[in-house]
Coordinates of C-alpha atoms and ligand atoms in Angstrom, one line a residue:
M1 CA 0.0 0.0 0.0
Q2 CA 1.2 3.4 -0.9
I3 CA -0.1 6.7 0.5
I4 CA -0.6 9.3 -2.2
D5 CA 1.1 12.5 -0.9
G6 CA -1.1 15.3 -2.1
K7 CA 1.0 17.8 -0.3
K8 CA 4.1 16.8 -2.2
V9 CA 2.4 16.7 -5.6
S10 CA 0.7 20.0 -4.9
A11 CA 4.0 21.6 -4.0
Q12 CA 5.4 20.5 -7.4
V13 CA 2.4 22.0 -9.2
K14 CA 2.7 25.3 -7.3
E15 CA 6.5 25.4 -8.0
Q16 CA 5.8 25.1 -11.7
V17 CA 3.2 27.9 -11.4
A18 CA 5.5 30.1 -9.4
N19 CA 8.3 29.7 -12.1
E20 CA 5.9 30.6 -14.9
T21 CA 4.6 33.5 -12.9
K22 CA 8.1 34.9 -12.6
E23 CA 8.4 34.9 -16.3
L24 CA 5.0 36.6 -16.7
I25 CA 5.9 39.3 -14.1
K26 CA 8.9 40.1 -16.3
K27 CA 6.5 40.9 -19.0
G28 CA 4.6 43.2 -16.6
I29 CA 1.7 40.9 -16.0
I30 CA 0.8 39.9 -12.4
P31 CA -1.9 37.2 -12.2
G32 CA -4.7 38.4 -9.9
L33 CA -7.3 36.3 -8.1
A34 CA -10.4 37.7 -6.4
V35 CA -11.9 35.5 -3.7
I36 CA -15.4 36.2 -2.4
L37 CA -16.5 34.8 0.9
V38 CA -20.0 35.5 2.1
G39 CA -21.0 34.8 5.7
D40 CA -19.0 33.2 8.5
D41 CA -18.9 29.5 7.8
P42 CA -15.7 28.4 9.6
A43 CA -14.8 25.7 7.0
S44 CA -15.2 28.2 4.1
R45 CA -13.0 30.6 6.0
V46 CA -10.2 28.0 6.3
Y47 CA -10.5 27.2 2.5
V48 CA -10.4 30.9 1.6
N49 CA -7.3 31.5 3.8
N50 CA -5.5 28.6 2.2
K51 CA -6.3 29.9 -1.2
K52 CA -4.9 33.3 -0.4
K53 CA -1.8 31.8 1.1
A54 CA -1.2 29.8 -2.1
C55 CA -1.6 33.0 -4.1
E56 CA 1.1 34.6 -2.1
L57 CA 3.4 31.6 -2.4
V58 CA 3.2 31.5 -6.2
G59 CA 3.5 35.3 -6.6
F60 CA -0.1 36.3 -7.5
H61 CA -1.9 39.3 -6.3
S62 CA -5.1 38.3 -4.5
V63 CA -8.0 40.4 -3.2
E64 CA -10.4 39.0 -0.6
Y65 CA -14.0 40.2 -0.3
A66 CA -15.4 39.1 3.0
L67 CA -19.1 40.0 3.0
P68 CA -21.6 39.6 5.7
A69 CA -24.3 36.9 5.5
S70 CA -26.8 39.7 5.1
T71 CA -25.4 40.6 1.7
T72 CA -28.2 40.7 -0.9
Q73 CA -28.1 38.9 -4.2
E74 CA -28.0 42.3 -6.0
E75 CA -24.9 43.4 -4.0
L76 CA -23.2 40.2 -4.7
L77 CA -23.9 40.3 -8.4
A78 CA -22.8 43.9 -8.6
L79 CA -19.4 42.9 -7.1
V80 CA -19.0 40.1 -9.6
E81 CA -19.8 42.5 -12.4
E82 CA -17.2 45.0 -11.1
L83 CA -14.6 42.2 -10.9
N84 CA -15.5 41.0 -14.4
N85 CA -14.5 44.4 -15.7
R86 CA -11.3 44.9 -13.7
A87 CA -8.1 44.3 -15.8
D88 CA -6.0 43.4 -12.7
I89 CA -8.3 40.5 -11.8
N90 CA -7.9 37.4 -13.9
G91 CA -9.8 34.9 -11.8
I92 CA -12.9 35.2 -9.7
L93 CA -13.9 32.6 -7.1
C94 CA -16.9 32.8 -4.9
Q95 CA -16.6 30.2 -2.1
L96 CA -19.6 27.9 -2.1
P97 CA -22.1 27.1 -0.6
L98 CA -23.5 30.6 -0.2
P99 CA -25.6 31.4 2.9
K100 CA -29.3 30.8 2.8
G101 CA -31.2 33.3 0.6
L102 CA -28.4 33.7 -2.0
D103 CA -28.4 31.7 -5.2
D104 CA -25.2 29.8 -6.0
N105 CA -26.1 29.3 -9.6
A106 CA -26.9 33.0 -10.3
V107 CA -23.5 33.9 -9.0
I108 CA -21.7 31.2 -11.0
E109 CA -23.5 32.3 -14.2
A110 CA -22.6 36.0 -13.5
I111 CA -18.8 35.3 -13.4
S112 CA -17.3 35.8 -16.8
P113 CA -16.4 32.4 -18.3
L114 CA -12.9 33.8 -19.0
K115 CA -12.4 34.5 -15.3
D116 CA -14.2 31.3 -14.0
V117 CA -11.2 29.6 -12.5
D118 CA -13.4 27.1 -10.7
A119 CA -14.8 26.0 -14.1
F120 CA -18.4 26.1 -12.7
H121 CA -20.0 28.3 -15.4
K122 CA -22.3 26.3 -17.8
Q123 CA -20.2 27.4 -20.7
N124 CA -17.1 25.9 -19.2
V125 CA -19.0 22.8 -18.0
G126 CA -20.3 22.2 -21.5
R127 CA -16.8 22.6 -23.0
I128 CA -15.5 20.0 -20.5
M129 CA -18.2 17.6 -21.7
I130 CA -17.0 17.9 -25.2
G131 CA -13.3 17.8 -24.3
D132 CA -12.5 21.3 -25.6
Y133 CA -11.8 23.4 -22.5
D134 CA -9.5 26.0 -21.0
F135 CA -10.3 25.3 -17.3
L136 CA -10.9 22.1 -15.5
P137 CA -12.7 22.1 -12.1
C138 CA -10.1 22.2 -9.4
T139 CA -10.8 19.1 -7.3
P140 CA -11.3 16.6 -10.2
A141 CA -8.4 18.0 -12.1
G142 CA -6.3 17.8 -8.9
I143 CA -7.2 14.1 -8.5
M144 CA -6.2 13.4 -12.1
E145 CA -2.9 15.1 -11.5
M146 CA -2.2 12.9 -8.5
L147 CA -3.0 9.8 -10.5
H148 CA -0.6 10.9 -13.1
A149 CA 2.1 11.7 -10.6
Y150 CA 1.9 8.2 -9.3
D151 CA 1.7 6.6 -12.8
I152 CA -1.7 5.2 -12.1
S153 CA -3.4 4.6 -15.4
V154 CA -7.1 5.0 -15.8
D155 CA -7.3 3.4 -19.3
G156 CA -9.7 0.4 -19.3
K157 CA -10.1 0.5 -15.5
K158 CA -13.4 0.2 -13.7
C159 CA -13.9 3.6 -12.0
V160 CA -16.6 4.2 -9.4
V161 CA -17.4 7.7 -8.2
I162 CA -19.7 8.1 -5.2
G163 CA -21.4 11.4 -5.3
R164 CA -22.9 13.4 -8.2
S165 CA -22.3 17.0 -7.3
N166 CA -21.6 19.6 -10.0
I167 CA -18.4 20.5 -8.2
V168 CA -16.9 17.0 -7.8
G169 CA -18.9 13.9 -8.8
K170 CA -20.1 14.8 -12.3
P171 CA -16.9 16.4 -13.6
M172 CA -14.8 13.7 -11.9
A173 CA -16.7 11.1 -13.9
M174 CA -16.1 13.0 -17.1
L175 CA -12.4 13.4 -16.6
L176 CA -12.0 9.6 -15.8
L177 CA -14.0 9.0 -19.0
H178 CA -11.7 11.3 -21.0
E179 CA -8.8 8.9 -20.0
N180 CA -10.8 5.9 -21.1
G181 CA -12.0 4.6 -17.7
T182 CA -15.3 2.7 -17.5
V183 CA -17.1 5.0 -15.1
T184 CA -20.1 4.4 -12.8
I185 CA -21.6 7.2 -10.7
C186 CA -23.3 6.2 -7.5
H187 CA -25.4 8.4 -5.3
S188 CA -28.0 8.4 -2.5
H189 CA -30.5 6.4 -4.6
T190 CA -28.1 3.7 -5.7
T191 CA -29.1 0.2 -4.7
N192 CA -26.5 -2.4 -3.7
L193 CA -23.9 0.3 -3.4
S194 CA -21.2 -1.9 -1.9
E195 CA -21.6 -4.4 -4.7
I196 CA -20.7 -1.7 -7.2
T197 CA -17.9 -0.1 -5.2
S198 CA -16.3 -3.6 -4.5
E199 CA -15.7 -3.9 -8.3
A200 CA -13.9 -0.6 -8.6
D201 CA -10.2 -0.5 -9.6
I202 CA -10.4 3.2 -8.9
L203 CA -12.8 4.4 -6.2
V204 CA -13.5 8.1 -5.7
A205 CA -15.5 9.0 -2.5
A206 CA -17.2 12.4 -2.6
I207 CA -20.2 11.9 -0.4
G208 CA -19.6 14.2 2.5
K209 CA -20.2 11.6 5.2
A210 CA -17.4 10.7 7.7
K211 CA -15.9 7.3 7.2
F212 CA -18.7 6.2 4.9
V213 CA -16.5 3.9 2.8
T214 CA -15.7 0.8 4.9
A215 CA -13.3 -2.0 4.1
D216 CA -16.0 -4.4 2.9
M217 CA -16.8 -1.9 0.1
V218 CA -13.3 -1.9 -1.4
K219 CA -11.7 -4.4 -3.7
D220 CA -8.2 -5.7 -2.9
G221 CA -5.6 -3.6 -4.7
A222 CA -8.0 -0.7 -5.4
V223 CA -6.9 2.9 -5.7
V224 CA -9.0 4.9 -3.3
I225 CA -9.3 8.7 -3.5
D226 CA -11.0 10.5 -0.6
V227 CA -12.5 13.9 -1.4
G228 CA -14.3 14.1 2.0
M229 CA -13.5 16.7 4.6
N230 CA -15.5 15.9 7.8
R231 CA -15.1 15.7 11.5
D232 CA -15.3 12.4 13.3
E233 CA -17.1 11.7 16.6
K234 CA -14.0 13.1 18.4
G235 CA -14.0 16.2 16.3
K236 CA -10.9 15.1 14.4
L237 CA -10.6 15.9 10.7
C238 CA -11.5 12.9 8.6
G239 CA -12.5 11.9 5.1
D240 CA -15.3 9.9 3.5
V241 CA -13.2 6.8 3.8
D242 CA -12.6 4.8 7.0
F243 CA -8.8 5.2 6.3
E244 CA -7.5 3.0 9.1
N245 CA -9.5 -0.1 8.1
V246 CA -9.5 0.5 4.3
K247 CA -5.8 1.4 3.7
D248 CA -4.4 -2.2 3.9
K249 CA -6.7 -3.3 1.1
C250 CA -5.5 -0.6 -1.3
S251 CA -2.7 -0.3 -3.7
F252 CA -2.9 3.5 -3.3
I253 CA -4.9 5.7 -1.0
T254 CA -5.1 9.4 -0.3
P255 CA -5.1 10.6 3.3
V256 CA -7.3 13.3 4.8
P257 CA -5.8 15.8 5.4
G258 CA -2.9 15.9 3.0
G259 CA -4.5 14.3 0.0
V260 CA -7.0 15.9 -2.3
G261 CA -7.4 19.2 -0.5
P262 CA -3.9 20.6 -1.3
M263 CA -4.3 19.5 -4.9
T264 CA -7.6 21.5 -5.3
I265 CA -5.7 24.7 -4.4
A266 CA -2.8 23.9 -6.6
I267 CA -5.1 23.5 -9.6
L268 CA -6.8 26.8 -8.7
M269 CA -3.4 28.4 -9.0
K270 CA -2.8 26.7 -12.4
N271 CA -6.2 27.9 -13.7
T272 CA -5.6 31.5 -12.5
L273 CA -2.2 31.5 -14.2
K274 CA -3.8 30.3 -17.4
A275 CA -6.6 32.9 -17.1
A276 CA -3.9 35.7 -16.8
K277 CA -2.1 34.4 -19.8
M278 CA -5.2 34.1 -21.9
Q279 CA -6.5 37.6 -21.0
N280 CA -3.1 39.0 -21.9
N281 CA -2.7 37.0 -25.1
V282 CA 0.4 35.2 -23.7
L283 CA 0.2 31.5 -24.6
Ligands
GUN301 N1 -16.8 24.8 -2.2 C1 -16.3 23.5 -2.1 N2 -15.4 23.3 -3.1 C2 -15.3 24.5 -3.7 C3 -14.5 24.9 -4.8 O1 -13.7 24.2 -5.4 N3 -14.6 26.2 -5.2 C4 -15.5 27.0 -4.6 N4 -15.7 28.2 -5.1 N5 -16.3 26.7 -3.6 C5 -16.2 25.4 -3.2

């Protein structure tokens, strides 16, 4: 069993981004990311802080907009519009989910597809479906990058994704399909879940339930990717996979923390760099 070190792979990706950023800065272009956080969800606050830290590390300029939960839809959309029109901002990210009363989708659609470094806009989602895209969604792309870093081939493999969110499950399935995996998406209405997951050569857990994937659900020698970020009964950070009991059955497994999370941020940096290059016609 080998533990996939997301911290290490993400550091390599960020180093590459930092090197390319240095070259861009020589041309007078500083990539800029705007991060919008509405409300006071503590997990979202941590994610946003980590995203800002990564910007600093790779040499981007970042601006945070921390808005109160009482922000109206109109105010939020006005901010997005202002950022769409700012030349020093190449990427716009609104941390999701938004507080009650605000519409995630309306905000996603308001962000210019050229600055949509999360790749959530329907125009970018559609382009991913076809395989002609500029940006890939950060978490699924980060997972693919980890698989590549460990020479794990998807071609011809049985891939099972648990979870069908727009942010992770659906695009994850598409990226595995692009690399010739045979992909099954499972969700809350799936019957005989463990029968399906037990056949997976590559199993991606994106459910949002602590230690949901148990050893009996995993095939011997499987590659297990854990997208979860939960607290266990003791309040300790844990994934969607029961790591301690599952790990010995795996050929590869990602830990939580230190697996998928750091990769998501590294890809965000990659996307922001690409956005800056595209908007300045440097490619
Ligand atoms: N919430 C959970 N994951 C993400 C992400 O990748 N981007 C944004 N904007 N919000 C999220």
